[in-house]
XYZ file of C-alpha atoms in Angstrom:
678
model
C 6.805 -12.064 -1.026
C 9.315 -10.827 1.618
C 7.406 -7.540 2.108
C 4.194 -9.515 2.396
C 5.682 -11.776 5.092
C 7.030 -8.738 6.990
C 3.591 -7.138 6.994
C 1.930 -10.369 8.176
C 4.487 -10.879 10.977
C 4.143 -7.259 12.160
C 0.346 -7.497 12.262
C 0.349 -10.875 14.045
C 2.741 -9.548 16.695
C 0.237 -6.802 17.596
C -2.899 -7.097 19.675
C -5.092 -9.139 19.804
C -2.862 -11.891 18.355
C 0.464 -11.233 20.205
C 2.280 -14.090 18.476
C 5.906 -12.862 18.931
C 6.904 -14.232 15.517
C 9.954 -13.313 13.504
C 10.498 -13.908 9.783
C 12.366 -17.170 10.318
C 10.000 -18.699 12.861
C 6.929 -17.686 10.847
C 8.367 -19.067 7.605
C 9.197 -22.339 9.417
C 5.568 -22.955 10.459
C 4.007 -26.161 9.237
C 0.883 -26.290 7.096
C -1.314 -27.147 10.060
C 0.098 -24.250 12.114
C -0.465 -21.840 9.223
C -4.072 -22.996 8.951
C -4.495 -22.440 12.703
C -3.138 -18.874 12.330
C -5.544 -18.280 9.444
C -8.389 -19.683 11.533
C -7.478 -17.336 14.414
C -7.692 -14.366 12.027
C -11.089 -15.646 10.879
C -12.114 -15.902 14.554
C -11.129 -12.260 15.093
C -13.419 -11.309 12.193
C -16.257 -13.673 13.197
C -16.263 -15.342 16.631
C -18.035 -18.485 15.382
C -14.727 -19.563 13.767
C -12.959 -19.747 17.154
C -11.994 -23.420 17.400
C -9.052 -25.808 17.130
C -8.662 -27.161 13.602
C -7.197 -30.408 14.974
C -10.630 -31.224 16.383
C -12.292 -30.686 13.006
C -12.411 -32.889 9.944
C -10.289 -31.599 7.015
C -13.291 -31.593 4.682
C -15.430 -29.603 7.119
C -12.550 -27.184 7.726
C -12.085 -26.642 3.987
C -15.817 -26.079 3.458
C -15.968 -23.624 6.380
C -12.905 -21.614 5.292
C -13.994 -21.496 1.662
C -17.442 -20.349 2.772
C -15.865 -17.637 4.932
C -13.701 -16.444 2.032
C -16.747 -16.409 -0.236
C -18.648 -14.281 2.309
C -15.691 -11.884 2.598
C -15.509 -11.727 -1.247
C -11.896 -12.868 -1.530
C -10.703 -13.422 -5.094
C -7.849 -15.924 -5.445
C -4.936 -14.645 -7.550
C -4.952 -17.941 -9.493
C -7.997 -18.814 -11.592
C -7.442 -22.544 -11.004
C -9.849 -23.168 -8.118
C -8.892 -26.821 -7.709
C -5.259 -25.906 -7.002
C -6.444 -23.163 -4.646
C -8.629 -25.609 -2.675
C -5.851 -28.184 -2.454
C -3.365 -25.535 -1.308
C -5.800 -24.266 1.313
C -6.471 -27.753 2.702
C -2.750 -28.608 2.834
C -1.726 -25.191 4.254
C 0.435 -24.207 1.278
C 2.360 -20.990 1.940
C 1.735 -19.607 -1.542
C -2.005 -19.865 -0.881
C -2.202 -18.927 2.818
C 0.177 -15.916 2.754
C -1.880 -13.854 0.231
C -5.066 -14.642 2.200
C -3.489 -13.474 5.487
C -2.136 -10.300 3.894
C -5.519 -9.501 2.336
C -7.376 -10.118 5.613
C -5.008 -8.123 7.839
C -5.089 -5.099 5.528
C -8.870 -4.596 5.823
C -9.945 -5.960 9.194
C -12.561 -3.293 10.015
C -14.229 -3.621 6.637
C -14.252 -7.414 6.853
C -15.686 -7.399 10.395
C -18.563 -5.290 9.163
C -19.026 -7.557 6.146
C -19.000 -10.673 8.333
C -21.553 -9.106 10.686
C -23.854 -8.252 7.781
C -23.352 -11.696 6.268
C -25.039 -13.256 9.319
C -28.264 -11.547 8.275
C -27.877 -10.986 4.528
C -26.470 -14.281 3.218
C -29.529 -16.177 2.112
C -29.949 -19.827 2.965
C -29.815 -22.137 -0.027
C -33.116 -24.047 0.160
C -33.627 -26.730 -2.514
C -36.466 -26.195 -4.959
C -38.255 -29.410 -3.985
C -38.433 -28.247 -0.366
C -39.702 -24.818 -1.435
C -42.579 -26.655 -3.089
C -44.145 -26.984 0.349
C -46.574 -24.079 0.946
C -45.562 -23.519 4.587
C -41.871 -23.525 3.775
C -42.486 -21.141 0.864
C -44.376 -18.700 3.098
C -41.627 -18.810 5.721
C -39.004 -18.268 3.009
C -40.904 -15.230 1.657
C -41.105 -13.752 5.172
C -37.415 -14.500 5.585
C -36.558 -12.518 2.421
C -38.805 -9.633 3.529
C -36.989 -9.502 6.874
C -33.654 -9.376 5.032
C -34.892 -6.408 2.951
C -36.132 -4.633 6.092
C -32.783 -5.239 7.762
C -31.007 -3.698 4.761
C -33.154 -0.557 4.907
C -32.789 -0.173 8.694
C -29.029 -0.695 8.576
C -28.714 1.835 5.729
C -30.641 4.445 7.738
C -28.557 3.672 10.818
C -25.288 4.165 8.901
C -26.597 7.432 7.434
C -27.455 8.736 10.900
C -24.164 7.572 12.351
C -22.094 9.261 9.619
C -24.206 12.431 9.375
C -21.714 14.365 11.542
C -24.241 15.541 14.152
C -23.060 14.746 17.671
C -25.423 16.001 20.367
C -22.866 15.259 23.079
C -20.280 17.539 21.448
C -22.864 20.277 20.927
C -23.927 20.050 24.572
C -20.294 20.227 25.700
C -19.689 23.324 23.554
C -22.798 25.065 24.900
C -21.867 24.179 28.489
C -18.308 25.485 28.041
C -19.565 28.724 26.508
C -22.054 29.223 29.318
C -19.318 28.640 31.889
C -17.126 31.220 30.165
C -20.035 33.646 30.100
C -20.661 33.170 33.848
C -16.983 33.664 34.565
C -16.886 36.900 32.585
C -20.094 38.130 34.257
C -18.564 37.503 37.702
C -15.448 39.419 36.716
C -17.609 42.267 35.454
C -19.509 42.354 38.740
C -16.284 42.494 40.705
C -14.982 45.316 38.530
C -18.289 47.211 38.849
C -18.066 46.987 42.633
C -14.544 48.367 42.485
C -15.473 51.347 40.278
C -18.802 52.200 41.889
C -17.109 54.822 44.039
C -15.686 56.532 40.946
C -17.693 59.678 40.052
C -19.550 59.635 36.708
C -18.685 55.956 36.109
C -21.837 55.458 34.002
C -20.867 58.246 31.663
C -17.334 56.859 31.500
C -18.627 53.374 30.627
C -20.880 54.809 27.912
C -17.977 56.782 26.492
C -15.688 53.737 26.600
C -18.298 51.617 24.858
C -18.793 54.235 22.144
C -14.997 54.518 21.750
C -14.634 50.743 21.355
C -17.402 50.604 18.752
C -15.824 53.431 16.809
C -12.441 51.723 16.938
C -13.945 48.476 15.660
C -15.743 50.395 12.917
C -12.503 52.164 12.039
C -10.683 48.804 11.920
C -13.335 47.331 9.623
C -13.213 50.378 7.361
C -9.414 50.149 7.238
C -9.619 46.474 6.296
C -12.148 47.267 3.570
C -9.939 50.074 2.308
C -6.884 47.772 2.117
C -8.926 45.095 0.358
C -10.233 47.632 -2.164
C -6.724 48.976 -2.777
C -5.371 45.444 -3.321
C -8.247 44.623 -5.698
C -7.695 47.904 -7.571
C -3.985 47.192 -7.883
C -4.620 43.688 -9.164
C -7.168 45.012 -11.662
C -4.697 47.619 -12.918
C -1.998 44.997 -13.285
C -4.390 42.742 -15.153
C -5.401 45.591 -17.479
C -1.745 46.387 -18.176
C -0.965 42.727 -18.801
C -3.893 42.372 -21.199
C -2.881 45.530 -23.020
C 0.661 44.196 -23.380
C -0.640 40.887 -24.703
C -2.870 42.752 -27.159
C 0.118 44.767 -28.396
C 2.219 41.625 -28.787
C -0.546 39.906 -30.719
C -0.941 42.936 -32.983
C 2.814 43.076 -33.580
C 2.893 39.366 -34.361
C -0.073 39.811 -36.738
C 1.552 42.644 -38.707
C 2.738 41.543 -42.129
C 1.042 38.166 -41.982
C -1.253 37.023 -44.778
C -3.858 34.262 -44.930
C -1.580 32.331 -47.307
C 1.282 32.486 -44.839
C -0.945 31.338 -41.988
C -2.267 28.477 -44.113
C 1.265 27.491 -45.091
C 2.367 27.506 -41.467
C -0.663 25.436 -40.474
C 0.001 22.984 -43.325
C 3.600 22.572 -42.159
C 2.398 21.905 -38.606
C -0.184 19.417 -39.914
C 2.450 17.621 -42.030
C 4.840 17.398 -39.095
C 2.134 16.108 -36.790
C 0.906 13.648 -39.455
C 4.430 12.288 -39.894
C 4.837 11.942 -36.131
C 1.471 10.213 -35.684
C 1.497 7.923 -38.740
C 5.174 7.063 -39.145
C 7.286 7.945 -36.130
C 5.030 6.879 -33.268
C 4.027 3.487 -34.835
C 7.712 2.699 -35.390
C 8.557 3.630 -31.810
C 5.628 1.571 -30.556
C 6.726 -1.454 -32.611
C 10.305 -1.025 -31.363
C 9.081 -0.848 -27.744
C 6.969 -3.959 -28.268
C 9.952 -5.822 -29.754
C 12.076 -4.663 -26.853
C 9.460 -5.850 -24.367
C 9.199 -9.195 -26.172
C 12.989 -9.550 -26.062
C 13.049 -8.732 -22.355
C 10.295 -11.262 -21.681
C 12.186 -13.909 -23.613
C 15.382 -13.071 -21.731
C 13.534 -13.147 -18.412
C 12.047 -16.556 -19.257
C 15.530 -18.007 -19.903
C 17.738 -19.212 -17.037
C 20.198 -16.743 -15.540
C 23.519 -16.440 -17.407
C 26.869 -16.411 -15.734
C 29.690 -13.930 -16.357
C 31.518 -16.343 -18.675
C 28.437 -16.848 -20.827
C 27.886 -13.064 -21.026
C 31.524 -12.537 -22.078
C 31.209 -15.196 -24.781
C 27.996 -13.614 -26.113
C 29.685 -10.178 -26.192
C 32.610 -11.670 -28.107
C 30.223 -13.178 -30.656
C 28.456 -9.827 -31.032
C 31.748 -8.009 -31.613
C 32.897 -10.622 -34.126
C 29.618 -10.461 -36.057
C 29.701 -6.630 -36.073
C 33.256 -6.648 -37.442
C 32.287 -9.187 -40.107
C 29.268 -7.091 -41.160
C 31.414 -3.963 -41.471
C 34.022 -5.814 -43.541
C 31.321 -7.168 -45.857
C 29.826 -3.681 -46.324
C 33.253 -2.212 -47.143
C 33.998 -5.005 -49.621
C 30.620 -4.519 -51.279
C 31.167 -0.757 -51.634
C 34.604 -1.349 -53.220
C 33.143 -3.827 -55.682
C 30.407 -1.388 -56.675
C 32.905 1.457 -57.154
C 35.338 -0.637 -59.244
C 32.774 -2.439 -61.406
C 31.442 -0.593 -64.531
C 29.219 -3.392 -65.856
C 25.433 -2.979 -66.269
C 25.005 -5.019 -63.153
C 27.114 -2.488 -61.321
C 24.740 0.283 -62.419
C 21.962 -1.607 -60.753
C 24.219 -2.020 -57.782
C 24.930 1.703 -57.696
C 21.285 2.253 -56.987
C 22.125 1.154 -53.482
C 24.014 4.454 -53.140
C 20.794 6.351 -53.708
C 18.975 3.983 -51.402
C 21.555 4.739 -48.773
C 21.084 8.464 -49.360
C 17.317 7.987 -49.018
C 17.871 6.031 -45.818
C 20.165 8.800 -44.534
C 17.522 11.404 -45.335
C 14.903 9.259 -43.593
C 17.128 8.969 -40.533
C 17.701 12.727 -40.546
C 13.962 13.197 -40.820
C 13.442 10.877 -37.864
C 16.176 12.644 -35.893
C 14.571 15.999 -36.696
C 11.201 14.666 -35.538
C 12.798 13.360 -32.349
C 14.513 16.723 -31.847
C 11.157 18.433 -32.385
C 9.535 16.163 -29.794
C 12.367 16.876 -27.347
C 12.081 20.631 -27.934
C 8.331 20.472 -27.447
C 8.834 18.588 -24.223
C 11.453 21.116 -23.083
C 9.093 23.954 -24.022
C 6.280 22.353 -22.003
C 8.632 21.863 -19.032
C 9.853 25.466 -19.267
C 6.281 26.746 -19.463
C 5.392 24.647 -16.450
C 8.435 26.008 -14.572
C 7.454 29.546 -15.580
C 3.935 29.006 -14.239
C 5.360 27.650 -10.987
C 7.672 30.649 -10.640
C 4.761 33.007 -11.346
C 2.663 31.270 -8.709
C 5.519 31.541 -6.223
C 5.896 35.234 -7.070
C 2.159 35.716 -6.527
C 2.407 34.043 -3.133
C 5.360 36.192 -2.000
C 4.646 39.582 -3.607
C 1.169 39.270 -5.102
C 2.402 40.702 -8.437
C 3.036 39.362 -11.900
C 6.353 39.471 -13.789
C 6.652 42.792 -15.577
C 7.238 42.844 -19.333
C 7.534 45.424 -22.086
C 5.705 48.661 -21.367
C 4.949 47.575 -17.814
C 8.670 47.202 -17.131
C 9.386 50.655 -18.627
C 6.731 52.232 -16.450
C 8.144 50.379 -13.477
C 11.652 51.732 -14.250
C 10.325 55.299 -14.558
C 8.449 54.866 -11.283
C 11.621 53.513 -9.699
C 13.585 56.529 -10.954
C 11.006 58.852 -9.409
C 11.265 57.004 -6.150
C 15.076 57.236 -6.363
C 14.901 61.033 -6.651
C 12.462 61.135 -3.743
C 14.847 58.940 -1.781
C 17.735 61.345 -2.431
C 15.622 64.257 -1.255
C 14.578 62.411 1.886
C 18.187 61.447 2.546
C 19.233 65.109 2.316
C 16.415 66.029 4.711
C 17.560 63.241 7.040
C 21.133 64.576 7.081
C 19.786 68.074 7.887
C 17.667 66.626 10.687
C 20.699 64.775 12.032
C 22.674 68.026 12.096
C 19.806 69.758 13.824
C 19.603 66.833 16.274
C 23.245 67.362 17.137
C 22.649 71.049 17.845
C 19.593 70.264 19.955
C 21.503 67.587 21.893
C 24.226 70.118 22.738
C 21.570 72.651 23.772
C 19.946 69.985 25.984
C 23.241 69.256 27.711
C 23.780 72.981 28.401
C 20.227 73.346 29.756
C 20.678 70.275 31.987
C 23.856 71.794 33.422
C 22.058 75.082 34.097
C 19.114 73.159 35.629
C 21.476 71.402 38.006
C 22.961 74.745 39.085
C 19.456 76.210 39.616
C 18.437 73.161 41.689
C 21.501 73.578 43.905
C 20.649 77.239 44.406
C 16.987 76.318 45.166
C 18.055 73.750 47.777
C 20.282 76.305 49.406
C 17.442 78.821 49.520
C 15.058 76.170 51.046
C 17.644 75.485 53.742
C 17.982 79.205 54.467
C 14.182 79.596 54.616
C 13.682 76.477 56.773
C 11.501 74.525 54.269
C 13.981 71.887 53.159
C 12.470 69.076 50.903
C 9.516 71.156 49.691
C 10.348 70.654 46.015
C 10.775 66.865 46.348
C 7.459 66.613 48.205
C 5.722 68.596 45.476
C 7.215 66.340 42.765
C 6.091 63.227 44.689
C 2.519 64.574 44.933
C 2.502 65.306 41.195
C 3.780 61.755 40.434
C 1.096 60.187 42.654
C -1.640 62.191 40.927
C -0.340 61.175 37.492
C -0.167 57.511 38.582
C -3.767 57.753 39.878
C -4.853 59.151 36.501
C -3.096 56.252 34.716
C -4.754 53.692 37.020
C -8.164 55.238 36.382
C -7.507 55.130 32.661
C -6.478 51.450 32.838
C -9.633 50.682 34.843
C -11.737 52.317 32.160
C -9.946 50.313 29.464
C -10.389 47.082 31.469
C -14.108 47.719 31.918
C -14.390 48.499 28.238
C -12.580 45.300 27.244
C -14.665 43.213 29.633
C -17.926 44.681 28.397
C -16.825 44.064 24.820
C -15.892 40.462 25.688
C -19.284 39.913 27.328
C -21.115 41.312 24.317
C -19.003 39.178 21.973
C -19.690 36.040 24.038
C -23.412 36.801 24.154
C -23.347 37.342 20.415
C -21.508 34.050 19.827
C -23.858 32.165 22.132
C -26.875 33.631 20.364
C -25.369 32.707 16.986
C -24.600 29.155 18.125
C -28.091 28.755 19.562
C -29.654 30.139 16.393
C -27.508 27.824 14.319
C -28.170 24.810 16.526
C -31.926 25.404 16.870
C -32.897 23.942 13.458
C -30.429 21.086 13.919
C -31.885 20.247 17.338
C -35.387 20.465 15.901
C -34.364 18.058 13.149
C -32.536 15.882 15.647
C -35.520 15.370 17.961
C -37.732 13.560 15.441
C -34.641 11.695 14.214
C -33.850 10.587 17.772
C -37.444 9.427 18.191
C -37.210 7.697 14.826
C -33.964 6.004 15.875
C -35.608 4.759 19.044
C -38.595 3.459 17.077
C -36.280 1.886 14.515
C -34.219 0.339 17.295
C -37.340 -1.230 18.786
C -38.439 -2.430 15.351
C -34.929 -3.631 14.668
C -34.839 -5.651 17.904
C -38.267 -7.131 17.156
C -37.270 -7.977 13.603
C -33.975 -9.379 14.788
C -35.771 -11.549 17.333
C -38.134 -12.756 14.611
C -35.214 -13.298 12.288
C -33.295 -15.247 14.937
C -36.281 -17.482 15.613
C -36.884 -18.080 11.902
C -33.178 -18.618 11.302
C -33.010 -21.063 14.223
C -35.933 -23.057 12.802
C -34.372 -23.037 9.371
C -30.990 -24.001 10.834
C -32.642 -26.950 12.605
C -34.337 -28.040 9.401
C -31.134 -27.515 7.485
C -29.184 -29.592 10.020
C -31.675 -32.450 9.637
C -31.590 -32.170 5.878
C -27.797 -32.025 5.870
C -27.699 -35.138 8.060
C -30.012 -36.950 5.667
C -28.010 -35.744 2.678
C -24.803 -36.889 4.358
C -26.306 -40.354 4.976
C -27.495 -40.576 1.382
C -24.094 -39.469 0.128
C -22.409 -42.145 2.249
C -24.782 -44.752 0.786
C -24.020 -43.466 -2.691
C -20.284 -43.717 -2.032
C -20.651 -47.280 -0.683
C -22.826 -48.283 -3.632
C -20.384 -46.766 -6.085
C -17.486 -48.573 -4.399
C -19.347 -51.875 -4.511
C -20.283 -51.225 -8.126
C -16.658 -50.548 -9.093
C -15.507 -53.719 -7.288
C -18.096 -55.802 -9.100
C -17.153 -54.276 -12.427
C -13.483 -55.022 -11.758
C -14.255 -58.620 -10.776
C -16.404 -58.992 -13.893
C -13.555 -57.745 -16.081
C -11.128 -60.157 -14.387
C -13.501 -63.076 -14.859
C -14.100 -62.083 -18.484
C -10.364 -61.985 -19.100
C -9.899 -65.403 -17.448
C -12.792 -66.829 -19.455
C -11.289 -65.479 -22.663
C -7.904 -66.893 -21.696
C -9.458 -70.330 -20.977
C -11.310 -70.395 -24.321
C -8.091 -69.464 -26.162
C -6.249 -72.193 -24.311
C -8.891 -74.787 -25.290
C -8.679 -73.710 -28.939
C -4.893 -74.005 -28.955
C -5.024 -77.382 -27.169
C -7.552 -78.837 -29.653
C -5.735 -77.441 -32.681
C -4.037 -79.911 -35.023
C -1.174 -77.511 -35.746
C 1.841 -78.352 -33.547
C 2.951 -74.732 -33.609
C -0.336 -73.643 -32.079
C -0.030 -76.303 -29.431
C 3.385 -74.917 -28.547
C 1.788 -71.508 -28.024
C -0.703 -72.874 -25.545
C -0.178 -72.138 -21.884
C -0.386 -75.836 -20.983
C 2.525 -76.712 -23.271
C 4.544 -73.768 -22.015
C 3.947 -74.765 -18.401
C 4.762 -78.449 -19.145
C 8.014 -77.459 -20.833
C 8.841 -75.177 -17.929
C 8.059 -77.981 -15.433
C 10.321 -80.436 -17.309
C 13.135 -77.918 -17.381
C 12.774 -77.324 -13.669
C 12.790 -81.083 -12.991
C 16.013 -81.466 -14.985
C 17.498 -78.556 -13.073
C 16.400 -80.182 -9.789
C 18.125 -83.479 -10.692
C 21.319 -81.667 -11.568
C 21.211 -79.721 -8.312
C 20.598 -82.890 -6.270
C 23.644 -84.523 -7.861
C 25.704 -81.453 -7.080
C 24.369 -81.532 -3.536
C 25.431 -85.165 -3.122
C 28.951 -84.466 -4.425
C 29.207 -81.426 -2.157
C 28.202 -83.529 0.862
C 30.886 -86.123 0.057
C 33.462 -83.429 -0.447
C 32.334 -81.745 2.788
C 33.198 -84.798 4.889
C 36.682 -85.126 3.374
C 37.293 -81.387 3.614
C 36.149 -81.319 7.240
C 38.617 -84.085 8.130
C 41.463 -82.239 6.395
C 40.432 -79.007 8.119
C 40.661 -80.675 11.532
C 44.105 -82.100 10.704
C 45.407 -78.706 9.632
C 43.974 -77.121 12.765
C 45.896 -79.708 14.863
C 49.080 -78.920 12.946
C 48.609 -75.220 13.587
C 48.042 -75.853 17.300
C 51.179 -78.009 17.431
C 53.273 -75.327 15.773
C 51.902 -72.692 18.165
C 52.882 -74.892 21.151
C 56.384 -75.337 19.714
C 56.690 -71.604 19.209
C 55.675 -70.914 22.823
C 58.190 -73.465 24.114
C 60.901 -71.896 21.999
C 60.109 -68.429 23.322
C 60.214 -69.695 26.918
C 63.545 -71.439 26.340
C 65.066 -68.323 24.784
C 64.036 -66.273 27.729
C 65.637 -68.791 30.149
C 68.824 -69.475 28.016
C 68.379 -73.286 27.731
C 68.554 -73.431 23.959
C 71.254 -75.273 21.953
C 71.507 -76.155 18.312
C 72.294 -79.574 16.828
C 74.476 -80.317 13.852
C 71.566 -79.652 11.512
C 71.085 -76.164 12.921
C 67.860 -77.003 14.759
C 67.209 -75.521 18.176
C 67.110 -77.940 21.119
C 65.596 -77.134 24.469
C 67.570 -78.292 27.535
C 65.337 -79.354 30.346
């Protein structure tokens, strides 16, 4: 429930709801607020539900929401529909939360379903109204329009989901044409630059032929590598199959049909035991365990003290069972009577039970080993697949591994030879490096001598100028070569783009041909759809008007029925009351006219008379008590006034005494009483 509330709150906080709820505020919503939230979700699915539920009668709201849920094909989790309706009307959380979660999870689907329901949900017309010929004809046309709408909508969905988007195709063609124009402009610019180059046509033809040959060479190289890889895989597969064949032949050597049958019988017996004895027992044990868990879950939660007490009882009972088993075994061992011989059979029963347990343990061990074997085989297949992905080869076994080792040894010898050659080449490289250093030193000396001779002859810088001219000519040759390569690449790019454009056009031509009649068909269907929709709306409006009148009449008749039923129930209740009173009066007359004094005592008249006499006696007694209380009240009031005067007198004396004490004018007489001196 908490995850469900989180999902609902997150969805309601998004657009278009923007509620800004949290878990606490949402959970604290009243039933009416929850129903308003549910109604807002309905309004997002179908705009005709956009209203304030406070302005709507509860019965109408319930009928509308239940109708909406029926259209959306919502299935309540509880089969009790009466409880579901009551919970929906009262805004019960346990009813509204699942509905909100279900709606918010599939909004797009439900919007489409609500849209289709406007046109596909048939109006429920009573049979007596369909008896009218005009109404029947209109209803038949109405059903035909619904069928036509279904077909048109199905074709529309098929066209919409077919994957053909003319806008995207046009954009692709436009982009490719722009690229082609750009490349053509670049080619023109490059042609203008190289027009002054001699024999540029022959150079372009040669460059084009060179590019084609290179592409052909690349394709042939790719084919060669593919064929080599396929040949290698085929050889590996042949070797693997040969190894498997050898293993199978080795495993088949020395085997006889009797041995194979015996092995198969053992496997069948083991599998039969597992299927008929072991698995049913495990299934029964699992069912008992599930039943126990369900019973435990149905009970109230236990505290730690209760769990400790239950564990103590279990330990005590286990100890008692063990003691009883030990005592029983001692009695069987010590007793030699015939009864003890019967009792000793329990020893063999125990041995049989032990053997059965061992058999079960062996079967369980077999199941575990089979599971481990399956897991290991699965791991081995995964490792083989990983090896295929990384190296493209299988794991080598047996003869394949031996051949691989021999091949590796051959490669090792070749490696040693190459390493020796490499060391010789390194030594030779050292000698050549030293020779190069010596030649560079001699070259420097010769250059110094040449500079000195140029100075003597008056042509200083001639050698540097000659080297600069040679560098410029080499750079010009490199630039010309790069220009040729650029022209070659650009011509190849243009040809490739033209080829791609031609392929796209050839591929799009049948689609465009198919799309043209489909576009025309869509336009025709759209016109037909609008006409049919207009006809449907007019027919639906007429039917809605008739239905509104009929519903008004039905509502008035239902109100009359309710009033009549209420009046009927009131009259029945009054009749029952009058019947009871009449029966009571007849019984009273019978008892009053009876000659038996006991019956007369049972009559209501006698009971009431006796009750009246008792009340009169009680009234006389109370009046006498009232009279005595009034007399006593006068005397008591007089005494109360006298005592009040005495109290006032004593209070005055006390005040005078306090005043005299404060002033010091107090003396005492011979009797010890205080006298105030004035």
